[in-house]
Amino acid sequence: MSGQTLYDKVWNAHHVGTRADGNDLIYIDLQLLHEVTSPQAFEGLSIHDRPLWRRDANLATPDHNVPTVNRAQGLDGITDSIALEQVVTLDENCKRFDVEQFDILDERQGIVHVVGPEQGATLPGMTIVCGDSHTSTHGAFAALAQGVGTSEVEHVMATQCLVQNKAKNFAVNVSGFLPVGVYAKDLILAVIGRLGTAGATGHTIEYRGTAVTALSMEGRMTLCNMSIEAGARAGMVAVDETTLAYIKDRPFSPRADMWDQAEAYWRTLHSDDDAAYDMTLDLVAEDVVPQVTWGTSPEMVAGIDASVPDPAQMSDPVQREATEHALKYMDLEPGTPITDIPLDRVFIGSCTNARIEDLRAAAAMVKGKQVAPSIKEALIVPGSGLVKRQAEDEGLADIFRSAGFQWRDAGCSMCLAMNPDKVPPGEHCASTSNRNFEGRQGHASRTHLVSPATAAAAAVNGGFVDVRGWH
Amino acid sequence: MQSFRQHTGQAVPLDRVNVDTDQIIPKQFLKSIRRTGFGDYLFDAWRFLDEGDLGMTPNERAINHDFVLNAPQFQGASILLARDNFGCGSSREHAVWALQEYGFQVVIAPSFADIFYGNCFKNGLLPIVLEENIIQELFQLAVDGLELTVDLEAQTVRLADGTAHGFDIAPGLKEKMLSGMDDIAMTLAGREQIEHFEAGHRESQPWLFSRI
């Protein structure tokens, strides 16, 4: 019998058993909650008079629809009355069910997928769920972390378990090392470009190889974050010294003897040498160039040195039709060089790219320069209040502000435009977020997904530019 | 949850791949704290030409007459014919709620995204996977009006002329749909099993239980 993959190990360590109807139950160690997908779940508990199974396995923060200005005003700073009701409802539910929350005025507030790791609430080998598909982010810590629907949120609240059948194993092996100017974001976009948005459906991806282990935890989070954009519900990276160094001494991480015991277990969280995968994808890191999406699905991506594809040259009728549709929506002509795509706005933020390392990479492109006059708005939205403070302490905020960027408060912001931060109809936005779907950043908005360095350079240049060697 | 056994209804063909949940129900409608009220906004940016927001009703909107769901012959359709990777993207269960509230009881596609597929079974919306070539055939037939009978027990999709296409479904998920039993109640019926597991888990990974 072949050995176990990392996913097999974490799954087996949480397999509670099989339910009467034949479905598997897995135990959940941590549920992250936010204001948008939790209210109906809390309501469900109340209607059936069910308690939370384990209050200490939950952590909440509002992120999706909080404004990124006037934060000091707290709830009074929320001008949208429906959004306000949702944030207030989260406050009330957390009080009522005694769930720890970093509320809108707490400096630890931020995007759930930034906050969990930052606090050490995310630990290796955990099972983690959240009513948000980018929960896969936490897989960077060798956790099995998955996005779930609201019914599943309620189910985990009431039973501490998820009803689920095991996924297959998918290995993405990246040999070599990413060149200077090429980042984890470029790597994951290249992976999605190869796999397609459904390429890993039904699988858990494990990212492996020298280029992956060379990444910081921030880079690994970016990688795992977008697993869902390749169809995989979860993405994972094995534990190594980088993982342990990141977790040590975080507020929620174990201390003293408990740390030693945990560390000994965590060091076993890697795939066995003889583990078998159902599917594999091999990439050479040196072949990856900075990526820019040109269409309305993350798989519609090209290198910075390439051009918008021509649907007329596509043999598959479904692909051709989808491309024609996307180009019409994006108002782009086939054959347009990526560097000639017009640009109106720049957004640096989101659970994909709003951590300190992302802001450092962006600041390095901006230092001593100005946002181009053709760019109507350039936003920097840190992933949490603590990231914001650190960036201010490091002088990054000054670099951004003096270059003409807006320096905002933490939240999901323009990634999904549920709050007031929106891209107006027809405008093109270089965005470090994760989805370029139609209307994602605002009604009729046009999104181009890129790395923080590429977004920052595009803001200064007034259009996309190859950041390899750009200064 | 409502149980699902059999359903006969008209099919409407939505000829697009990778339909994401942002299209099924755009984000501005997720601000509601309720489970209902989403049907009017299903495929909002495709059904309507103006930008929608919570509280608007369809009769005050600019209808996109080019969109298939607005075609007169497909009014009242309850079976959605879709393409590959239907329901990809965001985990929002609101997508399933919106489809159901609009009137859909079945979605048939060559493939579904995982989270959406799971969310369907939490609400009694039946997702059916059929082979690409069969779907292609159904798409062609649907243009002129196509009535289908879906029989979950027999695992078939039947046409009016008697042609039947079988489909696969995991036995556990089928059972759940047929019974319509409350998912949480079903899990809590095995409470001892969870408590037993939890005690062992606490012993082997005590740091997971050390938060106050």
XYZ file of C-alpha atoms in Angstrom:
683
model
C 0.000 0.000 0.000
C 1.306 3.436 -0.863
C 1.915 6.080 1.766
C -0.386 8.921 2.744
C -0.565 12.383 1.303
C -0.704 15.415 3.573
C -4.434 15.660 2.819
C -4.952 11.978 3.690
C -3.237 12.512 7.035
C -5.282 15.535 8.069
C -8.504 13.941 6.816
C -7.856 10.702 8.713
C -7.008 12.608 11.894
C -10.467 14.222 11.751
C -12.642 11.421 10.440
C -15.381 11.007 13.015
C -17.202 8.221 11.239
C -19.967 7.541 8.791
C -23.473 8.856 9.288
C -26.601 6.727 8.992
C -27.139 7.886 5.385
C -23.645 6.819 4.374
C -22.039 10.263 4.314
C -18.751 10.865 6.170
C -18.419 13.240 9.097
C -15.216 15.159 9.738
C -14.502 17.133 12.896
C -13.850 20.861 12.509
C -11.270 22.567 14.737
C -11.930 26.171 13.798
C -14.762 28.085 12.187
C -14.141 31.655 11.053
C -17.222 33.849 10.849
C -18.023 37.102 9.084
C -21.111 39.248 8.681
C -22.378 38.063 5.281
C -22.751 34.285 5.451
C -23.364 33.831 9.187
C -26.658 35.613 10.031
C -28.921 32.932 8.530
C -26.848 30.245 10.292
C -27.161 31.890 13.720
C -30.857 32.361 13.028
C -31.165 28.649 12.254
C -29.653 27.787 15.619
C -32.104 30.086 17.358
C -35.145 28.741 15.509
C -34.293 25.175 16.541
C -33.081 26.233 19.969
C -29.697 24.601 19.412
C -26.536 25.723 21.238
C -23.106 26.184 19.682
C -21.315 22.882 20.051
C -17.999 24.575 21.008
C -17.847 28.326 21.367
C -14.026 28.329 21.607
C -13.754 26.832 18.111
C -15.189 29.996 16.534
C -13.662 33.373 15.748
C -15.463 36.268 14.053
C -14.667 39.573 12.385
C -16.630 41.788 9.989
C -14.855 42.198 6.666
C -16.987 41.869 3.527
C -19.039 45.035 3.603
C -17.259 47.321 6.076
C -16.270 50.722 4.654
C -12.543 51.433 4.387
C -12.854 55.071 5.442
C -13.996 56.754 8.660
C -13.103 53.678 10.690
C -12.743 55.659 13.902
C -16.497 56.262 13.754
C -17.112 52.532 14.072
C -20.679 51.545 13.227
C -21.578 55.192 12.628
C -19.151 55.195 9.720
C -21.307 52.655 7.837
C -23.563 54.717 5.598
C -25.315 51.761 3.910
C -28.175 50.843 6.263
C -28.471 47.263 4.990
C -24.740 46.661 5.421
C -24.975 48.192 8.871
C -27.724 45.771 9.824
C -25.462 42.875 8.875
C -22.510 44.134 10.902
C -24.758 44.873 13.897
C -26.311 41.412 13.557
C -22.834 39.861 13.754
C -22.120 41.902 16.893
C -25.367 40.750 18.473
C -24.922 37.114 17.506
C -21.367 37.023 18.847
C -22.526 38.487 22.156
C -25.488 36.152 22.380
C -23.523 33.002 21.559
C -20.369 34.180 23.363
C -18.175 34.000 20.245
C -14.913 35.934 20.282
C -15.080 38.759 17.750
C -12.653 41.406 16.558
C -15.259 44.058 15.923
C -15.103 47.046 13.637
C -13.241 49.169 16.192
C -10.741 46.462 17.154
C -7.279 46.918 15.648
C -7.179 43.150 15.043
C -10.211 43.406 12.710
C -9.535 42.551 9.108
C -10.160 40.052 6.343
C -10.831 36.685 8.053
C -8.165 34.964 5.986
C -5.564 37.518 7.016
C -6.662 37.643 10.658
C -6.688 33.871 11.360
C -3.019 33.272 10.478
C -1.904 36.622 11.917
C -3.342 35.696 15.304
C -2.050 32.125 15.284
C -5.671 30.950 15.333
C -4.787 29.036 12.164
C -2.513 26.139 13.094
C -1.017 23.218 11.169
C -3.072 20.067 10.869
C -6.315 21.850 11.711
C -9.575 21.499 9.878
C -10.942 24.986 9.221
C -14.155 26.174 7.625
C -15.619 29.564 6.838
C -18.578 30.667 4.771
C -16.203 31.983 2.152
C -14.597 30.109 -0.704
C -11.164 31.619 -0.091
C -10.851 29.726 3.171
C -8.416 27.563 1.209
C -5.865 30.284 2.136
C -5.217 28.604 5.492
C -3.989 25.464 3.728
C -0.616 27.235 3.569
C -0.231 25.992 7.153
C -0.910 22.341 6.230
C -4.448 22.822 7.490
C -7.432 21.363 5.657
C -9.315 24.613 5.139
C -12.455 24.859 3.054
C -15.143 27.286 2.064
C -18.658 26.186 2.987
C -22.216 27.343 2.409
C -24.394 28.876 5.089
C -26.200 25.593 5.857
C -22.797 24.050 6.497
C -21.838 27.005 8.692
C -24.921 26.269 10.804
C -24.174 22.545 10.758
C -20.654 23.105 12.089
C -21.976 25.518 14.711
C -24.422 22.878 15.947
C -22.382 19.684 15.569
C -18.685 20.689 15.183
C -18.722 18.432 12.135
C -18.945 18.764 8.388
C -20.798 16.211 6.275
C -18.390 15.473 3.486
C -17.020 12.787 1.242
C -13.294 12.647 0.723
C -11.766 14.455 -2.232
C -9.007 13.109 -4.481
C -5.359 14.145 -4.300
C -3.830 16.565 -6.789
C -0.113 17.418 -6.732
C 1.107 20.663 -8.258
C 4.900 20.309 -8.411
C 6.884 23.469 -9.065
C 10.601 22.873 -9.576
C 13.326 25.515 -9.609
C 12.860 29.020 -8.207
C 10.678 31.948 -9.228
C 12.730 34.651 -10.988
C 13.043 38.158 -9.520
C 9.868 40.113 -10.304
C 7.730 36.956 -10.437
C 5.613 36.281 -7.385
C 3.341 33.650 -5.829
C 0.392 35.433 -7.468
C 1.946 34.983 -10.895
C 2.592 31.332 -10.115
C -0.992 30.582 -9.062
C -2.410 32.468 -12.053
C -0.120 30.422 -14.306
C -1.341 27.222 -12.589
C -4.983 28.235 -13.112
C -4.199 29.122 -16.718
C -2.936 25.575 -17.205
C -5.628 23.760 -15.232
C -8.647 25.857 -16.110
C -11.235 26.931 -13.541
C -12.568 23.393 -13.158
C -9.259 21.550 -13.570
C -9.018 20.503 -9.942
C -12.717 20.060 -9.137
C -13.210 17.201 -6.675
C -9.578 17.372 -5.575
C -7.464 18.843 -2.818
C -4.326 20.417 -4.264
C -0.983 20.020 -2.564
C 1.607 22.553 -3.748
C 5.075 21.018 -3.719
C 8.591 21.538 -4.985
C 11.500 23.900 -4.410
C 9.697 26.985 -5.710
C 6.910 26.421 -3.168
C 9.110 25.711 -0.161
C 11.149 28.813 -1.019
C 8.029 30.960 -0.572
C 7.297 32.879 2.619
C 4.052 32.063 4.467
C 2.504 35.104 2.790
C 3.403 33.695 -0.604
C 2.074 30.257 0.297
C -1.195 31.834 1.446
C -1.535 33.595 -1.907
C -0.989 30.262 -3.625
C -3.496 28.299 -1.530
C -5.989 31.185 -1.582
C -6.737 30.790 -5.268
C -7.033 26.983 -5.267
C -10.787 27.446 -5.526
C -10.223 29.335 -8.789
C -8.917 26.056 -10.204
C -11.971 24.254 -8.811
C -10.268 22.758 -5.743
C -12.047 23.302 -2.478
C -8.745 23.159 -0.590
C -5.043 23.699 -1.246
C -2.229 22.714 1.104
C 1.506 23.108 1.683
C 3.516 20.834 4.023
C 4.914 22.064 7.333
C 8.557 23.158 7.404
C 10.771 25.585 9.333
C 9.130 28.547 7.578
C 5.721 27.454 8.867
C 6.903 26.955 12.430
C 8.809 30.247 12.536
C 5.684 32.121 11.398
C 3.414 30.582 14.046
C 5.746 30.845 17.013
C 4.620 33.375 19.629
C 1.448 34.461 17.829
C -1.317 35.372 20.313
C -3.311 32.128 19.883
C -0.466 29.710 19.232
C 0.507 27.196 21.922
C 3.167 28.003 24.498
C 5.958 26.162 26.358
C 5.401 22.402 26.755
C 2.277 22.542 24.674
C 4.296 24.069 21.828
C 6.858 21.235 21.975
C 4.133 18.635 21.845
C 2.413 20.415 18.974
C 5.649 20.935 17.059
C 6.483 17.231 17.228
C 3.114 16.444 15.644
C 3.238 19.264 13.119
C 6.587 17.992 11.809
C 4.787 14.854 10.600
C 2.471 16.943 8.401
C 3.940 16.254 4.999
C 3.165 13.661 2.377
C 4.973 10.330 2.654
C 7.661 9.734 0.030
C 5.618 6.966 -1.539
C 2.279 8.805 -1.430
C 0.200 8.514 -4.608
C -1.740 11.343 -6.261
C -4.745 11.000 -8.534
C -3.534 13.836 -10.733
C -0.366 15.901 -11.063
C 0.775 19.068 -12.790
C 4.480 19.825 -13.172
C 5.721 23.359 -13.695
C 9.176 24.889 -13.942
C 9.308 28.105 -11.913
C 11.807 29.753 -14.245
C 9.220 29.516 -17.061
C 6.675 31.638 -15.163
C 6.439 35.298 -16.172
C 4.313 38.064 -14.590
C 0.653 37.284 -15.330
C -2.325 39.493 -16.238
C -5.893 38.270 -16.774
C -7.610 39.627 -19.867
C -11.043 37.965 -19.562
C -13.871 37.214 -17.151
C -12.590 34.006 -15.582
C -9.237 33.574 -13.795
C -8.236 30.959 -16.385
C -8.293 33.711 -19.025
C -4.756 34.797 -18.273
C -1.610 35.626 -20.228
C 2.000 36.586 -19.624
C 2.883 40.286 -19.529
C 4.833 39.747 -22.763
C 1.849 38.208 -24.586
C -1.319 39.471 -26.274
C -5.052 39.037 -25.865
C -5.921 35.779 -27.696
C -7.936 35.562 -30.889
C -11.088 33.443 -30.574
C -11.094 32.890 -34.343
C -8.030 30.694 -33.896
C -9.659 28.453 -31.284
C -10.803 25.031 -32.456
C -13.019 24.236 -29.464
C -16.406 25.946 -30.106
C -17.220 26.264 -26.393
C -13.869 27.940 -25.678
C -14.279 30.173 -28.716
C -17.745 31.301 -27.673
C -16.611 31.945 -24.086
C -13.637 33.981 -25.314
C -15.758 36.055 -27.705
C -18.195 36.752 -24.916
C -15.400 37.729 -22.519
C -13.670 40.040 -24.991
C -16.947 41.784 -25.723
C -17.550 42.304 -22.007
C -13.966 43.504 -21.495
C -14.080 45.670 -24.648
C -10.777 44.246 -25.859
C -9.697 43.413 -29.414
C -7.972 40.102 -30.175
C -4.232 40.542 -30.525
C -3.992 43.583 -28.250
C -0.656 43.434 -26.403
C -1.270 43.064 -22.653
C 0.820 46.197 -22.098
C -1.622 48.182 -24.300
C -4.727 47.386 -22.228
C -6.207 50.699 -21.008
C -6.344 51.171 -17.252
C -8.501 53.442 -15.069
C -8.043 52.161 -11.539
C -5.719 50.151 -9.328
C -6.714 48.110 -6.288
C -4.139 46.546 -3.978
C -5.793 44.461 -1.286
C -7.971 41.344 -0.646
C -7.398 38.014 1.098
C -5.097 37.087 -1.786
C -2.660 39.995 -1.530
C -3.106 42.357 1.422
C -0.387 41.125 3.771
C 2.733 42.995 4.777
C 4.944 41.302 2.197
C 2.476 42.274 -0.552
C 2.548 45.896 0.563
C 6.349 45.843 0.676
C 6.504 44.513 -2.895
C 4.082 47.200 -4.050
C 5.911 49.982 -2.191
C 9.213 48.969 -3.781
C 7.690 49.715 -7.203
C 6.250 53.041 -6.103
C 8.973 54.615 -3.971
C 9.835 58.099 -5.163
C 7.315 57.949 -8.012
C 3.813 59.233 -8.698
C 0.593 57.555 -9.749
C 0.092 58.327 -13.453
C -2.395 61.149 -14.180
C -4.508 58.778 -16.312
C -5.260 56.595 -13.260
C -8.457 57.891 -11.640
C -8.046 56.095 -8.352
C -5.388 53.886 -6.762
C -6.388 52.184 -3.516
C -4.325 50.359 -0.944
C -6.449 48.381 1.503
C -4.388 46.498 4.111
C -5.678 43.064 5.103
C -6.033 43.889 8.784
C -5.642 46.717 11.264
C -2.368 45.154 12.370
C -1.012 44.954 8.812
C -1.979 48.596 8.443
C -0.081 49.607 11.552
C 2.985 47.589 10.589
C 3.024 49.159 7.126
C 2.798 52.593 8.721
C 5.641 51.744 11.119
C 7.791 50.580 8.206
C 7.163 53.797 6.293
C 5.228 52.072 3.504
C 2.090 54.134 4.052
C 4.084 57.326 3.517
C 5.497 55.975 0.275
C 2.006 55.168 -0.989
C 0.420 58.410 0.149
C 3.113 60.626 -1.286
C 2.827 58.746 -4.587
C -0.883 59.576 -4.713
C -2.392 56.299 -3.496
C -5.290 56.288 -1.061
C -4.387 54.555 2.210
C -7.488 52.847 3.586
C -8.710 50.756 6.523
C -8.934 46.969 6.487
C -11.628 44.942 4.739
C -12.502 43.026 1.578
C -13.242 46.313 -0.177
C -13.028 46.452 -3.952
C -12.350 42.736 -4.319
C -16.093 42.161 -4.345
C -17.406 45.693 -3.996
C -20.010 44.976 -1.345
C -18.905 48.103 0.469
C -18.737 51.597 -1.148
C -15.419 50.794 -2.932
C -16.477 50.045 -6.500
C -15.150 50.180 -10.042
C -17.609 52.230 -12.158
C -19.227 50.661 -15.251
C -16.889 50.112 -18.174
C -13.687 50.992 -16.331
C -10.634 48.742 -16.247
C -9.037 47.944 -12.894
C -5.673 46.319 -12.192
C -6.491 44.338 -9.090
C -4.550 42.084 -6.734
C -7.753 40.222 -5.848
C -8.826 36.768 -6.978
C -11.819 37.012 -9.309
C -12.313 38.820 -12.600
C -15.935 37.701 -13.005
C -18.413 39.986 -14.753
C -19.498 42.745 -12.399
C -17.337 41.449 -9.564
C -15.810 44.840 -8.698
C -18.960 46.784 -9.532
C -21.717 46.714 -12.159
C -20.127 46.294 -15.627
C -16.618 46.667 -14.173
C -13.592 45.183 -15.960
C -11.017 43.457 -13.800
C -7.427 42.425 -14.531
C -5.907 40.180 -11.879
C -2.214 40.773 -11.183
C 0.429 40.620 -8.429
C 0.904 43.583 -6.043
C 4.156 44.546 -7.787
C 2.497 44.528 -11.204
C -0.497 46.503 -9.886
C 1.728 49.117 -8.257
C 3.938 49.471 -11.319
C 0.829 49.754 -13.512
C -0.433 52.598 -11.321
C 2.798 54.518 -11.801
C 3.190 53.634 -15.471
C -0.470 54.225 -16.350
C -0.658 50.760 -17.904
C 0.720 47.264 -17.474
C 4.475 46.920 -17.526
C 6.883 44.024 -17.057
C 8.160 44.408 -13.494
C 11.144 42.153 -14.108
C 13.905 44.708 -14.106
C 11.472 47.629 -14.096
C 12.458 50.554 -11.933
C -35.599 20.767 3.908
C -38.147 19.626 1.321
C -37.696 16.101 0.061
C -37.263 15.454 -3.641
C -38.648 12.358 -5.373
C -39.919 13.241 -8.821
C -40.426 16.383 -10.861
C -41.854 17.154 -14.285
C -41.209 20.539 -15.789
C -40.023 22.597 -18.706
C -36.305 23.011 -19.373
C -34.576 26.299 -20.189
C -31.119 26.201 -21.826
C -28.458 28.520 -20.374
C -25.685 28.229 -22.932
C -22.615 29.409 -21.028
C -19.684 27.593 -19.435
C -18.296 28.435 -16.002
C -21.402 30.269 -14.772
C -20.194 31.600 -11.432
C -22.251 32.326 -8.333
C -21.498 36.048 -8.729
C -23.667 35.842 -11.883
C -26.325 33.675 -10.250
C -26.771 36.219 -7.459
C -24.610 39.377 -7.493
C -23.025 40.590 -4.276
C -25.225 43.599 -3.619
C -28.033 41.195 -2.702
C -25.943 39.323 -0.121
C -26.426 42.126 2.357
C -29.745 40.634 3.373
C -29.716 38.743 6.662
C -32.626 36.546 5.509
C -32.822 33.316 3.522
C -35.556 34.558 1.221
C -36.090 37.448 -1.160
C -33.412 36.488 -3.720
C -35.546 35.085 -6.578
C -36.213 38.485 -8.144
C -32.466 39.021 -8.489
C -31.467 35.662 -9.975
C -28.948 36.291 -12.812
C -29.599 39.967 -12.176
C -26.927 41.438 -14.462
C -28.105 39.193 -17.314
C -31.859 39.444 -16.839
C -31.873 43.204 -16.499
C -30.100 46.050 -18.265
C -30.064 48.392 -15.296
C -28.059 47.934 -12.124
C -30.170 46.187 -9.499
C -30.270 46.636 -5.775
C -32.148 45.096 -2.870
C -35.745 46.220 -2.717
C -36.240 46.674 -6.462
C -39.001 44.655 -8.108
C -38.803 43.162 -11.631
C -41.626 45.350 -12.998
C -39.616 48.520 -12.372
C -36.514 47.131 -14.119
C -35.206 47.363 -17.678
C -35.645 43.829 -19.012
C -32.887 42.318 -21.183
C -35.019 40.629 -23.844
C -31.970 38.898 -25.313
C -31.487 36.786 -22.202
C -32.934 33.300 -22.468
C -34.766 33.359 -19.127
C -36.782 36.330 -20.376
C -37.985 34.599 -23.565
C -41.769 34.087 -23.491
C -41.515 30.361 -24.253
C -39.396 29.725 -21.160
C -41.617 31.424 -18.611
C -42.436 28.951 -15.872
C -39.468 26.686 -16.634
C -38.382 24.723 -13.574
C -35.404 22.773 -14.926
C -32.213 24.657 -15.771
C -29.997 23.158 -18.478
C -26.468 24.396 -17.983
C -22.912 23.921 -19.214
C -19.678 22.788 -17.579
C -18.580 23.935 -14.137
C -21.912 25.506 -13.214
C -21.855 27.356 -9.870
C -18.123 28.032 -9.689
C -16.588 30.773 -7.569
C -17.987 32.124 -4.333
C -19.464 29.742 -1.740
C -22.620 31.877 -1.343
C -25.582 29.590 -0.684
C -27.731 32.527 -1.749
C -27.152 31.219 -5.302
C -29.149 28.081 -4.516
C -31.794 30.055 -2.626
C -32.213 32.402 -5.614
C -32.543 29.542 -8.120
C -35.169 27.833 -5.979
C -37.122 30.942 -5.264
C -37.218 31.790 -8.963
C -38.815 28.384 -9.513
C -36.046 25.955 -10.387
C -36.159 22.514 -8.852
C -33.489 20.810 -10.952
C -30.230 21.910 -12.606
C -28.732 19.623 -15.250
C -25.118 20.156 -16.347
C -22.085 18.169 -17.529
C -20.288 19.226 -14.320
C -20.771 21.376 -11.227
C -18.393 23.249 -8.944
C -17.965 21.439 -5.610
C -19.296 23.966 -3.111
C -22.370 24.790 -5.183
C -23.082 21.081 -5.689
C -22.990 20.523 -1.924
C -25.148 23.574 -1.234
C -27.865 22.191 -3.532
C -28.279 19.128 -1.337
C -28.723 21.283 1.757
C -31.801 22.846 0.215
C -33.494 20.245 -1.945
C -32.419 21.619 -5.334
C -31.383 18.571 -7.375
C -28.149 18.923 -9.404
C -27.905 16.243 -12.096
C -24.755 15.410 -14.029
C -25.294 14.058 -17.545
C -22.738 13.385 -20.236
C -21.760 16.235 -22.516
C -23.298 14.688 -25.649
C -26.652 14.095 -23.942
C -26.643 17.666 -22.645
C -25.866 18.876 -26.156
C -28.885 16.963 -27.429
C -31.116 18.380 -24.695
C -29.909 21.899 -25.507
C -31.008 21.445 -29.116
C -34.393 20.064 -28.118
C -34.975 22.718 -25.479
C -34.973 25.534 -28.027
C -38.376 24.326 -29.231
C -39.674 23.541 -25.778
C -38.685 20.473 -23.811
C -40.568 18.824 -20.991
C -38.533 16.548 -18.765
C -39.454 14.205 -15.958
C -36.795 13.698 -13.339
C -37.139 10.596 -11.200
C -34.616 10.542 -8.367
C -35.568 7.093 -7.114
C -34.997 5.580 -10.582
C -32.116 8.018 -11.300
C -33.486 8.921 -14.708
C -34.240 12.024 -16.781
C -37.138 11.134 -19.109
C -38.291 12.896 -22.243
C -41.939 13.026 -23.292
C -41.266 10.413 -26.016
C -40.144 7.957 -23.371
C -36.383 8.252 -23.930
C -34.681 7.987 -20.551
C -31.162 9.004 -19.558
C -29.748 7.497 -16.368
C -27.615 9.562 -14.002
C -25.238 8.801 -11.155
C -25.566 10.178 -7.677
C -23.780 9.236 -4.454
C -26.082 6.933 -2.433
C -25.715 9.094 0.677
C -26.756 12.248 -1.164
C -29.662 10.485 -2.851
C -30.900 9.205 0.471
C -30.664 12.686 1.952
C -32.718 14.198 -0.886
C -35.361 11.482 -0.771
C -35.813 11.750 2.975
C -35.615 15.546 3.135
C -34.506 15.032 6.712
C -32.991 17.892 8.669
C -29.247 17.532 8.206
C -28.297 18.717 11.670
C -30.839 16.437 13.331
C -29.418 13.519 11.365
C -25.872 14.304 12.530
C -26.936 14.918 16.116
C -28.562 11.484 16.117
C -24.955 10.254 16.293
C -23.979 12.648 19.071
C -22.111 9.995 21.086
C -19.899 9.242 18.139
C -18.876 12.907 17.880
C -18.321 13.207 21.627
C -16.202 10.074 21.594
C -14.102 11.393 18.733
C -13.745 14.784 20.372
C -12.444 13.275 23.621
C -9.735 11.383 21.737
C -8.888 14.440 19.640
C -8.523 16.557 22.779
C -6.131 13.989 24.177
C -3.924 13.807 21.097
C -3.972 17.522 20.151
C -4.689 19.380 23.408
C -3.463 22.689 21.992
C -6.581 22.802 19.836
C -8.663 23.052 22.997
C -6.603 25.570 24.924
C -8.378 28.768 23.885
C -10.358 30.371 26.647
